[in-house]
Every structure is written in structure tokens, then in C-alpha cells.
Coordinates of C-alpha atoms and ligand atoms in Angstrom, one line a residue:
Chain E
M1 CA 29.8 -5.4 -15.3
N2 CA 27.3 -8.1 -15.4
A3 CA 24.9 -8.4 -18.4
A4 CA 21.8 -7.9 -16.4
L5 CA 22.8 -4.8 -14.9
E6 CA 24.3 -3.5 -18.1
H7 CA 20.9 -4.1 -19.9
A8 CA 18.8 -2.5 -17.0
L9 CA 21.0 0.6 -16.9
Q10 CA 19.8 1.7 -20.3
D11 CA 16.3 2.1 -19.3
W12 CA 14.6 5.2 -17.5
Y13 CA 13.3 4.9 -14.1
P14 CA 11.1 7.3 -11.9
V15 CA 13.0 8.7 -8.8
A16 CA 10.6 11.6 -7.6
M17 CA 7.2 13.1 -8.3
V18 CA 7.1 16.4 -9.9
G19 CA 6.8 19.1 -7.1
E20 CA 7.7 16.5 -4.5
L21 CA 10.8 18.3 -3.2
A22 CA 10.8 22.1 -2.4
P23 CA 13.4 24.1 -4.1
G24 CA 16.8 23.4 -2.4
E25 CA 15.5 20.2 -0.9
C26 CA 17.4 17.1 -1.4
K27 CA 16.7 13.4 -0.9
H28 CA 18.8 10.3 -1.0
S29 CA 17.7 7.2 -2.8
K30 CA 19.1 4.3 -4.8
L31 CA 18.8 3.1 -8.3
L32 CA 20.1 -0.3 -9.5
G33 CA 22.3 -0.7 -6.5
V34 CA 23.8 2.8 -6.9
D35 CA 23.5 5.6 -4.3
I36 CA 21.8 8.7 -5.9
T37 CA 20.8 12.1 -4.6
V38 CA 17.9 14.0 -6.0
L39 CA 18.1 17.8 -5.7
A40 CA 15.3 20.3 -6.5
N41 CA 16.9 23.2 -8.1
H42 CA 16.1 26.7 -7.1
A43 CA 13.7 28.5 -9.6
G44 CA 15.4 31.2 -11.6
N45 CA 18.3 29.2 -12.8
A46 CA 15.9 26.9 -14.6
T47 CA 15.6 27.6 -18.4
E48 CA 13.2 25.8 -20.6
S49 CA 15.5 23.0 -21.3
T50 CA 17.0 22.7 -17.7
P51 CA 15.4 20.2 -15.6
T52 CA 14.3 21.5 -12.3
I53 CA 16.0 18.7 -10.4
T54 CA 19.5 17.5 -10.5
V55 CA 20.3 13.8 -9.8
R56 CA 23.7 12.6 -9.1
A57 CA 24.8 9.0 -9.0
D58 CA 27.9 8.5 -7.1
G59 CA 28.4 12.0 -7.2
A60 CA 28.2 12.6 -11.0
P61 CA 25.2 14.3 -12.6
V62 CA 23.0 12.0 -14.8
D63 CA 20.4 12.4 -17.5
V64 CA 17.0 13.4 -16.3
Q65 CA 13.6 13.9 -18.0
Q66 CA 10.0 14.7 -16.9
A67 CA 7.1 12.5 -18.0
F68 CA 3.8 11.4 -16.4
D69 CA 4.1 13.7 -13.4
H70 CA 7.5 12.1 -12.4
W71 CA 11.1 12.8 -12.9
W72 CA 12.9 10.0 -14.8
V73 CA 16.6 9.1 -14.7
C74 CA 18.8 6.9 -16.9
L75 CA 22.2 5.8 -15.7
G76 CA 23.4 4.2 -18.8
N77 CA 25.4 5.5 -21.8
K78 CA 23.1 4.1 -24.5
P79 CA 19.7 5.0 -23.2
R80 CA 16.6 3.5 -24.7
S81 CA 13.7 5.9 -25.4
L82 CA 11.2 6.3 -22.7
F83 CA 7.8 4.8 -23.5
T84 CA 4.8 6.9 -24.3
I85 CA 1.4 7.0 -22.8
E86 CA -0.9 8.9 -25.2
E87 CA -3.5 9.5 -22.5
A88 CA -1.1 11.6 -20.5
S89 CA -1.6 14.5 -22.8
E90 CA -5.5 14.4 -22.7
A91 CA -6.4 17.5 -21.0
D92 CA -9.8 16.3 -19.7
R93 CA -8.4 13.5 -17.6
R94 CA -7.5 13.8 -14.0
F95 CA -3.8 13.0 -13.3
V96 CA -3.1 11.3 -10.0
P97 CA 0.4 10.6 -9.0
C98 CA -0.2 8.4 -5.9
G99 CA 3.2 8.7 -4.0
V100 CA 6.0 6.2 -3.4
V101 CA 5.6 2.7 -1.7
R102 CA 8.6 0.7 -0.9
V103 CA 8.5 -3.0 -1.4
A104 CA 10.8 -5.7 -0.3
C105 CA 10.5 -7.6 -3.5
S106 CA 12.0 -7.9 -7.0
P107 CA 11.0 -5.0 -9.3
L108 CA 9.9 -7.8 -11.9
R109 CA 7.7 -9.4 -9.3
A110 CA 6.0 -6.0 -8.7
V111 CA 5.3 -5.7 -12.4
E112 CA 4.1 -9.3 -12.7
N113 CA 1.7 -9.0 -9.8
F114 CA 0.2 -6.0 -11.4
L115 CA -0.6 -7.9 -14.6
D116 CA -2.4 -10.7 -12.7
I117 CA -6.1 -10.7 -12.5
A118 CA -6.7 -14.1 -10.9
H119 CA -5.7 -12.7 -7.5
F120 CA -8.3 -9.9 -7.5
P121 CA -11.2 -11.9 -5.6
F122 CA -8.7 -13.2 -2.9
V123 CA -6.5 -10.2 -2.2
H124 CA -8.7 -7.3 -3.1
T125 CA -12.0 -9.0 -1.9
G126 CA -15.0 -6.8 -2.3
V127 CA -13.3 -4.1 -4.5
L128 CA -11.6 -5.5 -7.5
G129 CA -13.2 -9.0 -7.2
A130 CA -15.5 -11.2 -5.2
E131 CA -16.2 -14.9 -4.8
P132 CA -17.7 -16.6 -6.5
H133 CA -16.7 -14.6 -9.5
T134 CA -13.2 -16.0 -9.5
E135 CA -13.0 -17.4 -13.1
V136 CA -10.6 -15.7 -15.6
Y137 CA -12.0 -16.2 -19.1
K138 CA -9.5 -16.7 -21.8
Y139 CA -8.1 -13.6 -23.4
D140 CA -5.4 -12.6 -25.9
V141 CA -1.7 -12.0 -25.2
K142 CA 1.1 -11.1 -27.6
V143 CA 4.2 -9.1 -28.1
D144 CA 3.4 -6.1 -30.4
E145 CA 6.5 -6.3 -32.6
S146 CA 6.1 -2.8 -33.9
V147 CA 6.9 -1.3 -30.3
D148 CA 8.3 -4.4 -28.7
E149 CA 5.7 -4.4 -25.9
V150 CA 3.7 -7.2 -24.3
I151 CA 0.1 -6.5 -24.8
A152 CA -3.0 -8.4 -23.3
T153 CA -6.5 -7.7 -24.6
N154 CA -10.1 -8.8 -24.4
I155 CA -9.9 -9.3 -20.7
K156 CA -13.3 -9.2 -18.8
F157 CA -13.7 -9.5 -15.0
Y158 CA -16.5 -8.9 -12.8
Q159 CA -15.6 -6.2 -10.2
P160 CA -17.7 -5.0 -7.1
Q161 CA -16.0 -1.6 -7.0
A162 CA -13.9 -1.1 -10.1
A163 CA -12.8 2.4 -9.2
K164 CA -13.6 5.1 -6.5
S165 CA -16.3 6.4 -9.0
A166 CA -18.2 2.9 -9.3
E167 CA -21.6 2.9 -7.9
G168 CA -21.8 -1.0 -7.8
G169 CA -20.6 -4.0 -9.5
I170 CA -19.7 -3.9 -13.1
Q171 CA -18.2 -6.2 -15.9
T172 CA -14.8 -4.5 -16.3
E173 CA -12.9 -4.7 -19.6
Y174 CA -9.1 -4.5 -19.3
I175 CA -6.0 -4.1 -21.6
Y176 CA -2.6 -4.5 -20.3
R177 CA 0.6 -3.1 -21.7
V178 CA 4.2 -3.8 -20.6
P179 CA 6.2 -1.1 -22.4
A180 CA 9.5 -1.5 -20.3
P181 CA 10.8 -4.4 -18.1
M182 CA 9.9 -2.2 -15.0
A183 CA 6.7 -0.5 -16.0
A184 CA 3.2 -1.7 -16.7
V185 CA 0.1 0.3 -17.9
L186 CA -3.5 -0.9 -17.8
Y187 CA -6.7 0.5 -19.4
K188 CA -10.0 -0.4 -17.9
T189 CA -13.6 0.4 -18.3
C190 CA -14.3 3.9 -16.7
P191 CA -17.4 3.6 -14.5
L192 CA -18.4 7.1 -15.1
K193 CA -17.8 7.1 -19.0
P194 CA -18.4 3.6 -20.0
D195 CA -17.1 4.2 -23.6
A196 CA -13.7 5.5 -22.3
L197 CA -10.9 3.9 -20.4
D198 CA -9.2 4.8 -17.3
V199 CA -5.5 4.4 -17.3
I200 CA -3.6 3.1 -14.3
A201 CA 0.2 2.7 -14.5
L202 CA 2.8 1.2 -12.2
F203 CA 6.3 2.7 -12.5
V204 CA 9.0 0.8 -10.7
Q205 CA 12.2 2.1 -9.4
P206 CA 14.6 -0.7 -8.8
L207 CA 16.8 0.0 -5.8
D208 CA 18.4 -3.4 -6.3
E209 CA 17.3 -6.7 -7.4
Q210 CA 15.3 -7.4 -4.4
T211 CA 13.9 -4.2 -3.3
C212 CA 11.9 -1.6 -5.2
D213 CA 10.1 1.9 -4.9
V214 CA 6.7 1.7 -6.7
W215 CA 5.1 4.9 -8.1
P216 CA 1.5 4.2 -9.1
W217 CA 0.0 6.8 -11.4
M218 CA -3.4 7.3 -12.9
A219 CA -5.1 9.2 -15.6
L220 CA -8.8 9.0 -15.0
Y221 CA -12.2 10.5 -15.9
D222 CA -13.6 11.4 -12.6
D223 CA -15.2 14.8 -11.8
T224 CA -16.7 13.8 -8.5
S225 CA -14.0 12.4 -6.2
T226 CA -11.3 14.5 -4.4
Q227 CA -7.6 14.0 -5.1
A228 CA -7.3 12.4 -1.6
E229 CA -10.1 10.0 -2.4
L230 CA -8.5 8.8 -5.6
I231 CA -5.0 8.4 -4.1
Q232 CA -6.3 6.5 -1.2
F233 CA -8.3 4.1 -3.3
Q234 CA -5.3 3.3 -5.3
Q235 CA -3.1 3.0 -2.1
L236 CA -5.7 0.7 -0.5
I237 CA -5.3 -1.7 -3.5
F238 CA -1.6 -1.4 -3.8
L239 CA -0.8 -1.9 0.0
Q240 CA -3.0 -5.1 -0.1
D241 CA -0.7 -6.3 -2.8
R242 CA 2.5 -5.3 -0.9
S243 CA 2.3 -7.9 2.0
I244 CA 1.8 -10.6 -0.8
L245 CA 4.7 -9.4 -2.7
E246 CA 7.0 -9.3 0.2
N247 CA 6.2 -13.0 0.9
Q248 CA 6.8 -14.4 -2.6
L249 CA 9.5 -16.9 -2.9
P250 CA 12.0 -17.2 -4.6
K251 CA 12.8 -13.5 -4.0
K252 CA 13.9 -13.1 -7.7
L253 CA 11.5 -13.9 -10.6
P254 CA 12.1 -17.2 -12.2
L255 CA 12.2 -16.9 -16.0
D256 CA 12.8 -20.6 -17.0
P257 CA 9.6 -22.5 -17.5
G258 CA 9.6 -25.0 -14.8
Q259 CA 11.0 -22.9 -12.1
E260 CA 7.6 -21.9 -11.0
I261 CA 4.3 -23.5 -12.2
P262 CA 2.3 -20.9 -14.1
T263 CA -1.6 -21.5 -13.8
K264 CA -4.2 -21.0 -16.4
A265 CA -4.8 -17.3 -15.5
D266 CA -1.1 -16.4 -15.9
Y267 CA -1.1 -16.1 -19.7
T268 CA 0.2 -12.5 -19.3
S269 CA 2.7 -13.6 -16.7
V270 CA 4.1 -16.3 -19.0
A271 CA 4.4 -13.8 -22.0
Y272 CA 6.0 -11.3 -19.6
R273 CA 8.7 -13.8 -18.5
R274 CA 9.4 -14.8 -22.1
W275 CA 9.7 -11.3 -23.2
L276 CA 12.0 -10.4 -20.4
K277 CA 14.1 -13.4 -21.2
K278 CA 14.2 -12.8 -24.9
R279 CA 15.4 -9.3 -24.5
G280 CA 18.0 -10.3 -21.7
A281 CA 16.2 -8.2 -19.1
Y282 CA 17.4 -10.4 -16.1
Y283 CA 17.8 -7.8 -13.4
G284 CA 15.7 -8.9 -10.5
A285 CA 15.4 -12.4 -12.2
L286 CA 16.7 -15.8 -11.0
E287 CA 19.7 -17.1 -13.2
V288 CA 18.7 -18.2 -16.5
H289 CA 19.8 -21.5 -18.0
P290 CA 20.3 -21.0 -21.7
Chain K
M1 CA -23.6 11.1 18.4
S2 CA -22.4 10.6 14.8
F3 CA -19.1 12.0 13.8
T4 CA -16.8 12.8 11.1
L5 CA -13.4 11.1 10.9
H6 CA -10.5 12.8 9.2
D7 CA -8.9 9.7 7.9
Y8 CA -5.9 8.1 6.1
V9 CA -6.6 4.7 4.7
L10 CA -3.1 3.3 5.7
S11 CA -3.0 4.7 9.1
G12 CA -3.0 2.5 12.0
N13 CA -4.4 5.1 14.5
C14 CA -7.2 5.9 12.0
Y15 CA -8.0 2.2 11.7
K16 CA -8.5 1.8 15.4
V17 CA -11.4 4.2 15.2
R18 CA -12.9 2.6 12.1
L19 CA -12.5 -0.9 13.7
L20 CA -14.3 0.0 17.0
A21 CA -16.9 1.9 15.1
Q22 CA -17.7 -1.1 12.9
L23 CA -17.7 -3.6 16.0
L24 CA -20.2 -1.4 17.8
E25 CA -22.2 -0.7 14.6
V26 CA -21.7 3.1 14.8
S27 CA -22.1 5.0 11.4
Y28 CA -19.8 7.9 10.7
T29 CA -18.6 10.0 7.8
I30 CA -15.1 9.7 6.4
N31 CA -13.0 12.7 5.2
P32 CA -10.0 11.4 3.4
V33 CA -6.8 13.5 4.1
D34 CA -3.9 13.4 1.7
F35 CA -1.4 12.3 4.2
H36 CA 0.9 10.6 1.7
P37 CA 2.2 11.9 -0.7
G38 CA 0.4 15.2 -0.1
K39 CA 1.4 15.8 3.6
A40 CA -2.0 17.6 3.8
H41 CA -2.0 16.9 7.6
K42 CA 0.7 19.5 7.8
S43 CA -1.1 22.2 5.9
P44 CA -2.2 25.3 7.6
S45 CA -6.0 24.5 7.3
F46 CA -5.4 21.2 8.8
L47 CA -3.1 22.5 11.6
A48 CA -5.9 24.9 12.4
L49 CA -8.0 21.9 13.3
N50 CA -5.2 19.7 14.8
P51 CA -2.1 21.7 15.8
H52 CA -0.4 18.4 16.4
G53 CA -0.5 17.7 12.7
T54 CA -1.6 14.1 13.2
L55 CA -4.3 11.9 12.1
P56 CA -7.0 10.7 13.1
V57 CA -9.1 13.7 14.1
L58 CA -12.8 13.1 15.2
E59 CA -15.3 15.9 15.0
S60 CA -18.7 16.0 16.3
G61 CA -20.6 19.1 16.8
D62 CA -18.2 21.3 19.0
T63 CA -16.1 18.1 20.0
V64 CA -12.7 17.8 18.3
L65 CA -10.6 14.9 19.4
T66 CA -7.0 14.4 18.2
D67 CA -6.0 11.3 20.0
S68 CA -7.1 7.9 18.9
A69 CA -7.3 6.4 22.4
A70 CA -9.6 9.3 23.4
M71 CA -11.8 8.7 20.4
L72 CA -12.1 5.0 21.4
V73 CA -13.2 5.9 24.8
W74 CA -15.6 8.5 23.5
I75 CA -17.2 5.9 21.1
A76 CA -17.4 3.1 23.6
Q77 CA -18.8 5.1 26.4
Q78 CA -21.7 6.2 24.1
H79 CA -22.5 3.0 22.2
D80 CA -21.5 0.1 24.5
K81 CA -24.4 -0.3 26.9
Q82 CA -22.8 -3.4 28.5
H83 CA -19.8 -1.3 29.6
T84 CA -17.3 -4.1 28.6
W85 CA -15.2 -2.1 26.0
W86 CA -14.7 0.8 28.4
P87 CA -15.2 -1.2 31.7
I88 CA -16.4 1.7 34.0
N89 CA -17.9 -0.7 36.6
D90 CA -14.6 -2.7 37.2
A91 CA -11.8 -0.6 38.8
E92 CA -9.2 -3.2 38.1
C93 CA -10.1 -3.8 34.5
L94 CA -10.6 -0.1 33.9
A95 CA -7.2 0.8 35.3
M96 CA -5.5 -1.8 33.2
T97 CA -7.2 -0.5 30.1
V98 CA -5.9 2.9 30.8
Q99 CA -2.5 1.3 31.3
W100 CA -2.6 -0.6 28.0
L101 CA -4.0 2.5 26.2
G102 CA -0.8 4.3 27.3
F103 CA 1.2 1.4 25.9
S104 CA -0.6 1.7 22.6
S105 CA 0.7 5.1 21.9
Q106 CA 4.3 3.7 22.6
L107 CA 3.6 1.3 19.7
T108 CA 2.8 4.2 17.5
E109 CA 6.3 5.6 18.3
S110 CA 8.0 2.4 17.7
I111 CA 6.3 0.1 15.1
G112 CA 4.2 2.8 13.6
Q113 CA 7.2 4.9 12.9
L114 CA 9.2 2.0 11.6
R115 CA 6.3 1.0 9.4
L116 CA 6.2 4.5 7.9
H117 CA 9.9 4.3 7.2
T118 CA 9.9 0.9 5.8
M119 CA 6.7 1.5 3.7
L120 CA 6.5 5.0 2.8
N121 CA 10.3 6.0 2.8
R122 CA 9.9 8.4 5.8
P123 CA 13.4 9.3 7.1
A124 CA 14.0 7.7 10.6
D125 CA 16.7 6.0 12.7
A126 CA 15.5 2.5 11.7
E127 CA 17.9 0.5 13.8
T128 CA 16.7 2.3 17.0
L129 CA 13.1 2.0 16.0
R130 CA 13.6 -1.7 15.3
R131 CA 15.1 -2.4 18.8
Q132 CA 12.2 -0.5 20.4
S133 CA 9.6 -2.3 18.4
I134 CA 11.1 -5.7 19.2
R135 CA 11.2 -4.7 22.9
H136 CA 7.5 -3.7 22.8
L137 CA 6.5 -6.9 20.9
R138 CA 8.2 -8.9 23.8
E139 CA 6.6 -7.0 26.4
L140 CA 3.2 -7.6 25.0
E141 CA 4.0 -11.3 24.4
N142 CA 4.9 -11.6 28.1
H143 CA 1.8 -10.0 29.2
L144 CA -0.4 -12.2 26.9
T145 CA 1.3 -15.2 28.2
E146 CA 0.5 -14.4 31.7
Q147 CA -3.0 -13.6 30.9
S148 CA -3.6 -16.9 29.4
I149 CA -2.1 -18.6 32.5
R150 CA -4.8 -16.6 34.4
G151 CA -7.4 -17.7 32.0
Q152 CA -7.8 -14.4 30.4
A153 CA -8.0 -14.1 26.6
F154 CA -7.6 -10.4 26.3
L155 CA -5.2 -7.7 27.6
C156 CA -7.2 -6.7 30.6
G157 CA -9.6 -9.5 31.3
K158 CA -11.9 -12.1 29.6
Q159 CA -13.5 -9.6 27.3
P160 CA -11.8 -7.3 24.9
T161 CA -11.6 -3.5 25.9
V162 CA -10.7 -0.4 23.9
A163 CA -7.0 -1.2 24.8
D164 CA -7.1 -4.4 22.8
I165 CA -8.3 -2.4 19.8
A166 CA -5.7 0.3 20.4
C167 CA -2.8 -2.3 20.8
F168 CA -4.0 -4.5 18.0
A169 CA -3.5 -2.1 15.1
Y170 CA 0.3 -1.7 15.1
T171 CA 0.8 -5.1 16.4
A172 CA -1.0 -6.7 13.6
L173 CA 0.6 -4.3 11.2
S174 CA 4.2 -5.0 12.3
P175 CA 4.9 -7.3 9.3
D176 CA 4.6 -4.1 7.2
A177 CA 7.7 -2.9 9.0
G178 CA 9.6 -6.1 8.4
L179 CA 8.6 -7.7 11.9
E180 CA 6.9 -11.0 11.5
H181 CA 4.9 -12.6 14.2
T182 CA 6.5 -16.0 14.1
L183 CA 8.4 -15.6 17.3
Y184 CA 5.4 -14.5 19.3
P185 CA 2.8 -17.4 19.8
G186 CA 1.0 -15.5 22.4
I187 CA 0.4 -12.4 20.2
R188 CA -0.6 -14.6 17.3
G189 CA -3.3 -16.2 19.3
W190 CA -4.6 -12.8 20.6
L191 CA -4.5 -11.2 17.1
H192 CA -6.6 -14.2 15.9
R193 CA -9.2 -13.7 18.7
I194 CA -9.6 -10.2 17.7
R195 CA -9.8 -11.0 14.0
C196 CA -12.7 -13.5 14.8
L197 CA -14.8 -10.8 16.5
E198 CA -18.3 -10.3 15.1
G199 CA -18.1 -7.3 12.8
F200 CA -14.4 -7.3 12.4
L201 CA -13.1 -4.8 9.8
T202 CA -9.9 -5.3 7.6
M203 CA -7.4 -2.9 6.4
P204 CA -4.3 -3.5 4.0
G205 CA -2.1 -5.7 5.9
I206 CA -4.9 -6.9 8.2
Y207 CA -6.9 -9.7 6.9
E208 CA -10.0 -11.5 8.0
A209 CA -9.6 -14.9 9.7
H210 CA -10.0 -17.8 7.4
E211 CA -12.8 -19.1 9.6
T212 CA -15.0 -16.0 9.2
R213 CA -14.0 -15.2 5.5
N214 CA -17.1 -16.6 3.8
E215 CA -19.5 -15.5 6.5
H216 CA -19.3 -11.9 6.1
T217 CA -17.7 -9.7 3.2
A218 CA -15.7 -6.7 4.3
A219 CA -17.7 -3.6 4.6
S220 CA -16.5 -0.7 2.5
Ligands
GSH301 N1 -1.7 10.1 19.8 C1 -2.1 10.2 18.5 C2 -1.0 9.9 17.5 C3 -1.6 9.9 16.1 C4 -0.4 9.7 15.0 O1 0.9 9.8 15.3 N2 -0.8 9.5 13.9 C5 0.1 9.5 12.8 C6 -0.6 8.7 11.7 S1 -1.0 7.0 12.0 C7 0.3 10.8 12.2 O2 -0.4 11.6 12.0 N3 1.8 11.2 12.2 C8 2.0 12.5 11.6 C9 3.2 12.2 10.7 O3 3.9 11.1 10.8 O4 3.5 13.0 9.8 C10 -3.4 9.3 18.1 O5 -3.1 8.1 18.7 O6 -4.2 9.5 17.6
FE2_302 FE1 -3.4 -6.8 -6.6

């Protein structure tokens, strides 16, 4: 088996939202090139420790756990632990799983695009950015060795409509986290509660190296918007990205410096690519030359 | 008459109504329906409003419309005093408009379904839908080529009608379903002319023309 796949197999990936399937309902999907079936178990045979879905890969049942309103699966025999999001247990937040969107792109490109602020004024015009406010000011990026995550802090960006709840333009502060190769979490100024941070995450299910199912998830402070409004605000944004992502070339993410020229705003992207390379997370990446 | 549009932000059929309303400067209220992932358009309360379980739905007083083509006609007839969008004074053009409105619902069944499959994982027979979609794009391309030979820039004449709006949505969105416009120069020119219309509205997958990008910012 190739090393990239072997590495990717040990991580957890979302395959369904909790409650997505009715009891007895089954769906077919793919994970890391393997056909999987996701079956919602009938209530009654579920005890506390039994998951209420059963996932089979090539016919054999695999490990499943529930987190952040999704069901997560690991196909490997030496699973790493699933990352945590503390805000997921804060009862006063609104939790918004936004549903799956399929994108014909490398799972790594989906994560990298999520980390990039420079595209806001051009792709999310009038919402997450606007001309002439295109400059990305210097911010801090590092790998937090204690948890082995990429973390970017001190990011500030002007946004005409930072969230569904925003009444007008604000200077938004951002923190980004990459806790796993195919997941990213951001924390941004909450328009309704300026001292608090909204949480938006992108959980990526790699179908293969060039196709992924993306499951956006939010944990917000917002007591005015309906669930449909919150979901559609996020879908509006993410579907603007989708057509860009499907047109990026090369299809796989280049990890070697020089394979693609990073621009000034791409500090997080550079750190992400280095971090992937260092840990050997090459699934969805262009061949790396040691 | 003002109205409420039961809407889904990624729906091509809902977009048709939003686009014409914006072009004709008609104000309305949006009620977002959780189409995906919530399938709220199949809930008992929504089915009571629209037994077909589809979006969009337009409500105004006692009027309830469940077909986007009907909504376009309803809006144009009331708000376009020149009668170009719904050309009631030109028999030939009006008949063509009805004909291409019919074609637009075929696009929902081909490209629209293929797009839901490709983008939102809706189970479907992708190969059949792809073949139908390509057949529809070719039919449209042929017609637009003939129109340009006749010196007509739009589907039914020199001016855009509601049929252009109706056919624009899923044609413009076909790359979402993996069908690029490269092979269809006539379609590309026509899409561009519509994107340049004063008051044009975008949606994810449909962007403003470069020429107009700095003149007006997208309305929310
Ligand atoms: N004839 C209707 C068709 C509308 C239609 O099919 N809408 C799609 C969304 S764009 C829908 O609601 N489909 C139901 C479904 O796929 O569950 C119209 O043009 O308004
Ligand atoms: Fe984006």
C-alpha cells in the first residue's frame, strides 16, 4: 500500500450528519477510494455505547464515532485521535450542520482555500470582502507543537457582511486552526456578540485524491436567524468557492516550494503545505521530491 | 403587487424569479426554505402550500404560484410597461416565448437534476441525465446560431423575454454539473449579453460580467 494512503487511513472523516438517515435507511459513499455503506440502525438495538449507524467498508464493519453533529469513520488499524472543538460543548451556541457539498477537487485544496483570506473580495464580493479593501495585513502563523496543529492568529479583514447576523460592514478578526490534514476550523468576530467568537469548520471526506464531500459546520451566537437562513448563508459562500476549486490546476496540491508560487497573503497556505509535508500527509498532494 | 418568495439560495428555478425581479426593480420578501440538507420542501406544512414539493413558491395575497415560468409571466405582466419581457403585442415573439419557456422546464429535468446529483449527492442516473443535458445544450446552441444569423441577439427576438431568463439559469449553471461552455460559442455570447443587462443579479456559479463588475456591486 502506498505511504500517502496508509497515512490518511489513520485519520477520522465525516460520512453523514447525525439524523441524516431514517432508521433502516442506507446510503452508499466512498472514503479514500474504498466503497462504503452507511446504514442507520433501528432504535431499540442501540445501547449507550453502540453507535446508531453502521458503516461497512468493502463489506466489513469499521470504527464509528459521533462528534460535532456528524458521524466519523476511521478505516485504519492505528487510528489517531479525533481533534477536539471545545465550543462544541457550549450549550448557548447554535449548532448548524450545513449538509454535504461534493467538489471535484483534492481534499487538501478544499482545506487550503478555506484558509485563504485574500480571495474574499473577489469571490465573495459584497459579503466576506469588497474592493478596495483587498489588502491582507501581516499576521502570525505557526505550528503549535503541543497539539501539532497549524494555527494562524491576529488576522483582521474588513467584511461588508461577516455573518447572517451582521447589520453592516465590520472589521472582522480571525483565528484559523488546522487540526487534521482534512479539517479546518476558524474563529471569527461574532457580529451580535463582539467579545465572542463564532466558530465555522470545514470537515472534508476524501472520496479519492481528486474528489471530496465537504461538510461545513458552525457553532454560532445568533438568536435571530432561522436555521434555514444560517445554512443558506454558509452554502452561498461555499458554493461560490466550489466553482473556483473545481478549476484549480494542478488537480493535486503541490507541496514542494516552487511547484506553485505562493503570494504574500498565503502565509497560512505555506505553513499548511509544510506541515502536510513534514507529517507525510500526501494523500491528495502532488508527488513530493525529497 | 409585492410578494413573498419561498426560496432556496442554490436553486436555479428560484434564481430565475430573483433575477427578473431585480431587473425590473420589483421588491419582495424572501422566505428561505431548508431544501438541503433539511428537505423542508417535503415537509407536511410545505406540501400543504405546494403539493408538488418543489421550490420556488410565490405567494401574494390569495395568489399561490408553484411554477417559476408562471411567476416570471406574473411579474413581467405587472411590472414591464413596455411589454418586451412578456411580449403580448407581438404574436410571433409571444408564441416563441411560450415555446422556450417549455424548453426551460426541460432544462430543469436535465441539467438541473444532473447538477443536484453532482453537487449535492442526489441519487440519479447520471449518464442518462448527462446525455439529455448535452442534447439540450446543442439544441439551444443551434437555435442561438440561427438567431444571430437573423440578427437577433436573444431567444425570441432582438430583446430579451422571460424565456431568456428561464433558459439562462440552468444553462449558465451547467459547469456546476460538470458541463463546461467551451463547446458552445453561441451560448457563451448569449450568456454574456444577459450578464451585461442593467440590474443583473448573481448567484453562486453565476458571476457578473467583467465589464460591469466595478459599476455596480451585487445587491444582497
Ligand atoms: N416547474 C417547477 C419546477 C421547480 C423545481 O423542480 N424545483 C426544484 C428546485 S430548483 C425542486 O424543488 N425540486 C424538488 C426536489 O428536487 O426535491 C418550476 O419551474 O418552478
Ligand atoms: Fe471562499
